[in-house]
Amino acid sequence: MASSQQSRELRVIPLPLRDEIRPGDSLAEKLLAALKRYKLSLMKGDILVIKHKIVSKAEGQFVELDSIRPSPNSYAWARRYKLDARVTEVALAQSRRIVRRKRGVLITETGHGLICANSGVDVSNVNGGQHALLLPEDPDRSAQQLHREMKKSLKLSIPVIITDSFGRPWREGLTEVAIGIAGMKPLHDFRGRRDPHGYPLRVSIEAVADELACAAGLVCGKLARTPACIIRGFPYRPGRGQASELIRPAATDLFR
């Protein structure tokens, strides 16, 4: 990772959690215990990145699938593409609008303003299919709470990024994105600065929170049982940033 002055080494340090997260658990306590167990410590300048699933689990964002009564429309859609109609019904209930629905793929806009498959509703890595797991109700608020608790315990201001895996238009595969942020700016605006050749930058706004989320995804994979990591060496900009700043307003979105 290069800064404007010198070359920097960027490290991504996995932080496994031994126990399953349950509703009401303190994530701060679990993470602090994991740091102690693996003889790790957070340092000034570090960033803590965590997968949203442990946040959602701690906040009790579960839906019992046997309690869901799908609509005829959800039944028809699920039957046609061999899906679980209950999950489809939950996804629709969590959506603000349907962006695209074709060939068994349901892309929605969530109440948070996120564009993703099935409103972020997931059944994998939950409890074997009994429950669906929703996104945190307010991921930025969740990040802020964990940021405050870690600061109180460590006497350090450690930024927190909460991530989820999203697909992308025109690109195969999933990547991580930041859905909750506290303690840092999610965007670095380079407009008005000049490149090494003297050319003025006019549209360069870097989504550093998403880039950090992707870096974390390399060690916090789907099957890695490592829902958290420490990123060390990135020159972030402290501040009251929110992941909602990463959502492009409809007025400037050419695809709405």
Short mmCIF file of C-alpha atoms in Angstrom, two decimals:
data_model
loop_
_atom_site.label_atom_id
_atom_site.label_comp_id
_atom_site.label_asym_id
_atom_site.label_seq_id
_atom_site.Cartn_x
_atom_site.Cartn_y
_atom_site.Cartn_z
CA MET A 1 0.00 0.00 0.00
CA ALA A 2 1.55 3.28 -1.10
CA SER A 3 1.02 6.64 0.53
CA SER A 4 1.99 9.96 -0.98
CA GLN A 5 5.25 9.95 0.97
CA GLN A 6 6.42 6.38 1.40
CA SER A 7 5.69 2.75 0.74
CA ARG A 8 3.61 1.14 3.48
CA GLU A 9 3.20 -2.48 4.44
CA LEU A 10 -0.43 -3.48 4.87
CA ARG A 11 -1.23 -6.45 7.10
CA VAL A 12 -4.50 -8.35 7.51
CA ILE A 13 -4.46 -10.36 10.74
CA PRO A 14 -7.19 -12.99 11.23
CA LEU A 15 -9.08 -13.03 14.53
CA PRO A 16 -11.00 -16.32 14.90
CA LEU A 17 -13.81 -16.68 17.43
CA ARG A 18 -14.05 -19.98 19.25
CA ASP A 19 -17.69 -19.79 20.33
CA GLU A 20 -20.90 -19.47 18.34
CA ILE A 21 -22.40 -16.00 18.76
CA ARG A 22 -25.85 -16.00 20.36
CA PRO A 23 -28.47 -13.27 20.83
CA GLY A 24 -27.50 -10.92 23.62
CA ASP A 25 -23.78 -11.73 23.49
CA SER A 26 -21.35 -8.84 23.85
CA LEU A 27 -19.23 -8.73 20.71
CA ALA A 28 -16.71 -6.51 22.46
CA GLU A 29 -16.21 -9.14 25.18
CA LYS A 30 -15.95 -11.95 22.62
CA LEU A 31 -13.40 -10.05 20.53
CA LEU A 32 -11.32 -9.03 23.54
CA ALA A 33 -11.27 -12.66 24.71
CA ALA A 34 -10.15 -13.76 21.24
CA LEU A 35 -7.34 -11.20 21.24
CA LYS A 36 -6.13 -12.54 24.56
CA ARG A 37 -6.47 -16.19 23.47
CA TYR A 38 -4.39 -15.70 20.33
CA LYS A 39 -1.91 -13.35 22.02
CA LEU A 40 -2.86 -10.46 19.77
CA SER A 41 -3.29 -6.81 20.64
CA LEU A 42 -4.84 -3.84 18.94
CA MET A 43 -2.51 -0.94 18.28
CA LYS A 44 -3.00 2.71 17.46
CA GLY A 45 -3.79 2.95 13.74
CA ASP A 46 -5.41 -0.50 13.52
CA ILE A 47 -8.85 -1.07 11.99
CA LEU A 48 -11.21 -3.82 13.18
CA VAL A 49 -13.25 -5.47 10.43
CA ILE A 50 -16.07 -7.89 11.27
CA LYS A 51 -18.56 -9.88 9.24
CA HIS A 52 -22.15 -8.78 9.66
CA LYS A 53 -23.33 -12.26 10.65
CA ILE A 54 -21.84 -12.10 14.12
CA VAL A 55 -23.42 -8.66 14.56
CA SER A 56 -26.81 -9.89 13.37
CA LYS A 57 -26.60 -12.97 15.59
CA ALA A 58 -25.69 -10.92 18.67
CA GLU A 59 -28.59 -8.58 17.91
CA GLY A 60 -31.02 -11.49 17.47
CA GLN A 61 -31.83 -10.76 13.83
CA PHE A 62 -33.26 -14.24 13.26
CA VAL A 63 -36.49 -15.25 11.55
CA GLU A 64 -37.89 -18.73 12.24
CA LEU A 65 -38.62 -20.08 8.78
CA ASP A 66 -41.40 -22.42 9.93
CA SER A 67 -43.32 -19.32 11.06
CA ILE A 68 -43.34 -17.82 7.55
CA ARG A 69 -46.41 -18.25 5.35
CA PRO A 70 -45.32 -17.43 1.79
CA SER A 71 -47.65 -15.69 -0.62
CA PRO A 72 -48.85 -17.51 -3.76
CA ASN A 73 -46.44 -15.35 -5.73
CA SER A 74 -43.48 -16.46 -3.60
CA TYR A 75 -44.59 -20.09 -3.88
CA ALA A 76 -44.77 -19.87 -7.66
CA TRP A 77 -41.36 -18.19 -7.94
CA ALA A 78 -39.71 -20.68 -5.59
CA ARG A 79 -41.30 -23.71 -7.24
CA ARG A 80 -40.18 -22.60 -10.67
CA TYR A 81 -36.53 -22.18 -9.64
CA LYS A 82 -36.32 -24.78 -6.83
CA LEU A 83 -35.91 -22.19 -4.07
CA ASP A 84 -37.23 -21.90 -0.53
CA ALA A 85 -40.43 -19.86 -0.74
CA ARG A 86 -40.08 -18.85 2.91
CA VAL A 87 -36.71 -17.21 2.27
CA THR A 88 -38.16 -15.41 -0.75
CA GLU A 89 -41.03 -14.12 1.38
CA VAL A 90 -38.65 -12.84 4.06
CA ALA A 91 -36.46 -11.16 1.43
CA LEU A 92 -39.47 -9.37 -0.05
CA ALA A 93 -40.59 -8.26 3.41
CA GLN A 94 -37.12 -6.77 4.00
CA SER A 95 -37.07 -4.90 0.70
CA ARG A 96 -37.89 -1.33 -0.18
CA ARG A 97 -38.22 -2.20 -3.86
CA ILE A 98 -37.43 -4.98 -6.31
CA VAL A 99 -34.57 -3.95 -8.58
CA ARG A 100 -34.49 -7.08 -10.76
CA ARG A 101 -36.19 -10.46 -10.65
CA LYS A 102 -35.21 -12.95 -13.29
CA ARG A 103 -34.02 -16.57 -13.70
CA GLY A 104 -34.26 -17.28 -10.00
CA VAL A 105 -32.28 -14.21 -8.94
CA LEU A 106 -34.00 -11.62 -6.76
CA ILE A 107 -32.17 -8.29 -6.47
CA THR A 108 -33.70 -5.81 -4.06
CA GLU A 109 -33.06 -2.50 -2.39
CA THR A 110 -33.17 -2.93 1.38
CA GLY A 111 -34.53 -0.44 3.86
CA HIS A 112 -30.91 0.61 4.44
CA GLY A 113 -30.60 1.55 0.74
CA LEU A 114 -28.30 -1.40 -0.05
CA ILE A 115 -28.70 -3.15 -3.42
CA CYS A 116 -28.14 -6.89 -2.98
CA ALA A 117 -29.56 -10.35 -3.56
CA ASN A 118 -32.49 -11.40 -1.37
CA SER A 119 -32.26 -8.24 0.76
CA GLY A 120 -29.16 -9.71 2.40
CA VAL A 121 -31.26 -12.50 3.95
CA ASP A 122 -29.07 -15.56 4.46
CA VAL A 123 -29.46 -19.14 5.67
CA SER A 124 -25.87 -20.35 5.32
CA ASN A 125 -23.67 -20.42 8.42
CA VAL A 126 -26.69 -19.84 10.66
CA ASN A 127 -28.09 -23.03 12.21
CA GLY A 128 -28.68 -25.57 9.50
CA GLY A 129 -31.74 -24.05 7.84
CA GLN A 130 -34.09 -23.52 10.79
CA HIS A 131 -33.74 -19.75 10.74
CA ALA A 132 -32.90 -17.03 8.25
CA LEU A 133 -30.57 -14.27 9.34
CA LEU A 134 -31.29 -10.65 8.49
CA LEU A 135 -28.88 -7.76 8.14
CA PRO A 136 -28.39 -5.62 11.27
CA GLU A 137 -31.25 -3.18 11.69
CA ASP A 138 -28.82 -0.23 11.58
CA PRO A 139 -25.26 -1.35 10.69
CA ASP A 140 -23.76 2.10 11.24
CA ARG A 141 -25.27 2.22 14.72
CA SER A 142 -23.97 -1.29 15.42
CA ALA A 143 -20.47 -0.25 14.33
CA GLN A 144 -20.63 2.86 16.51
CA GLN A 145 -21.66 0.84 19.56
CA LEU A 146 -18.80 -1.63 19.14
CA HIS A 147 -16.39 1.25 18.49
CA ARG A 148 -17.43 2.89 21.78
CA GLU A 149 -17.17 -0.35 23.77
CA MET A 150 -13.73 -1.20 22.41
CA LYS A 151 -12.54 2.35 23.10
CA LYS A 152 -13.79 2.12 26.68
CA SER A 153 -11.95 -1.17 27.28
CA LEU A 154 -8.72 -0.46 25.40
CA LYS A 155 -8.42 3.32 25.73
CA LEU A 156 -7.82 3.32 21.97
CA SER A 157 -9.98 4.68 19.19
CA ILE A 158 -10.13 1.71 16.80
CA PRO A 159 -12.30 2.19 13.68
CA VAL A 160 -14.84 -0.56 13.04
CA ILE A 161 -16.07 -1.77 9.65
CA ILE A 162 -18.97 -4.22 9.33
CA THR A 163 -19.04 -6.11 6.03
CA ASP A 164 -21.25 -8.34 3.92
CA SER A 165 -20.71 -10.27 0.68
CA PHE A 166 -22.38 -8.77 -2.39
CA GLY A 167 -22.48 -9.71 -6.04
CA ARG A 168 -21.81 -7.03 -8.67
CA PRO A 169 -23.36 -6.12 -12.01
CA TRP A 170 -21.29 -7.29 -14.98
CA ARG A 171 -18.83 -9.20 -12.75
CA GLU A 172 -18.87 -12.81 -11.55
CA GLY A 173 -18.30 -13.77 -7.94
CA LEU A 174 -18.84 -12.10 -4.60
CA THR A 175 -16.78 -9.41 -2.89
CA GLU A 176 -17.05 -7.80 0.52
CA VAL A 177 -18.55 -4.35 0.97
CA ALA A 178 -18.75 -2.09 4.00
CA ILE A 179 -22.30 -1.84 5.35
CA GLY A 180 -21.47 -0.26 8.72
CA ILE A 181 -18.64 2.09 9.75
CA ALA A 182 -17.50 3.97 12.82
CA GLY A 183 -14.40 5.99 13.61
CA MET A 184 -13.13 6.69 10.08
CA LYS A 185 -14.01 8.32 6.79
CA PRO A 186 -15.31 5.78 4.24
CA LEU A 187 -14.27 7.86 1.23
CA HIS A 188 -11.01 9.58 0.31
CA ASP A 189 -11.61 12.51 -2.00
CA PHE A 190 -8.65 13.30 -4.24
CA ARG A 191 -10.44 15.82 -6.45
CA GLY A 192 -8.41 18.96 -6.96
CA ARG A 193 -5.09 17.23 -6.39
CA ARG A 194 -2.61 16.54 -9.19
CA ASP A 195 -1.23 13.20 -10.29
CA PRO A 196 2.59 12.66 -10.63
CA HIS A 197 2.39 14.10 -14.17
CA GLY A 198 0.66 17.26 -13.03
CA TYR A 199 -2.79 16.34 -14.34
CA PRO A 200 -5.57 17.64 -12.06
CA LEU A 201 -7.88 14.96 -10.64
CA ARG A 202 -11.56 15.72 -11.16
CA VAL A 203 -13.59 12.61 -10.31
CA SER A 204 -11.27 10.53 -8.08
CA ILE A 205 -13.14 9.56 -4.91
CA GLU A 206 -11.80 6.30 -3.48
CA ALA A 207 -14.14 3.99 -1.56
CA VAL A 208 -11.49 2.95 0.95
CA ALA A 209 -13.96 1.31 3.34
CA ASP A 210 -15.05 -1.09 0.59
CA GLU A 211 -11.42 -1.73 -0.35
CA LEU A 212 -10.59 -2.57 3.26
CA ALA A 213 -13.65 -4.82 3.43
CA CYS A 214 -12.38 -6.72 0.37
CA ALA A 215 -8.92 -7.08 1.91
CA ALA A 216 -10.53 -8.50 5.05
CA GLY A 217 -12.52 -10.95 2.94
CA LEU A 218 -9.29 -12.71 1.98
CA VAL A 219 -8.96 -14.03 5.55
CA CYS A 220 -12.62 -13.92 6.63
CA GLY A 221 -13.93 -16.29 3.97
CA LYS A 222 -17.24 -18.15 3.94
CA LEU A 223 -15.74 -21.34 5.40
CA ALA A 224 -12.83 -19.86 7.35
CA ARG A 225 -14.65 -19.61 10.72
CA THR A 226 -12.89 -16.26 11.10
CA PRO A 227 -15.54 -13.54 11.30
CA ALA A 228 -13.14 -10.76 12.27
CA CYS A 229 -9.70 -9.43 11.43
CA ILE A 230 -7.34 -6.57 12.15
CA ILE A 231 -6.05 -4.39 9.33
CA ARG A 232 -2.74 -2.77 10.20
CA GLY A 233 -0.79 -0.19 8.26
CA PHE A 234 -3.53 1.62 6.35
CA PRO A 235 -3.47 5.43 6.67
CA TYR A 236 -7.18 5.93 7.30
CA ARG A 237 -8.71 9.29 8.03
CA PRO A 238 -10.38 9.48 11.47
CA GLY A 239 -13.83 11.00 11.64
CA ARG A 240 -17.55 10.46 12.01
CA GLY A 241 -17.93 8.43 8.84
CA GLN A 242 -20.91 6.25 7.97
CA ALA A 243 -21.38 3.47 5.44
CA SER A 244 -24.48 5.26 4.21
CA GLU A 245 -22.10 7.77 2.58
CA LEU A 246 -21.11 5.01 0.15
CA ILE A 247 -24.63 4.75 -1.28
CA ARG A 248 -24.91 6.84 -4.43
CA PRO A 249 -27.88 9.22 -4.34
CA ALA A 250 -30.63 8.46 -6.86
CA ALA A 251 -30.16 11.88 -8.44
CA THR A 252 -26.63 10.96 -9.58
CA ASP A 253 -27.22 7.26 -10.23
CA LEU A 254 -27.38 6.59 -13.98
CA PHE A 255 -28.85 3.12 -13.46
CA ARG A 256 -32.05 4.11 -11.62
#
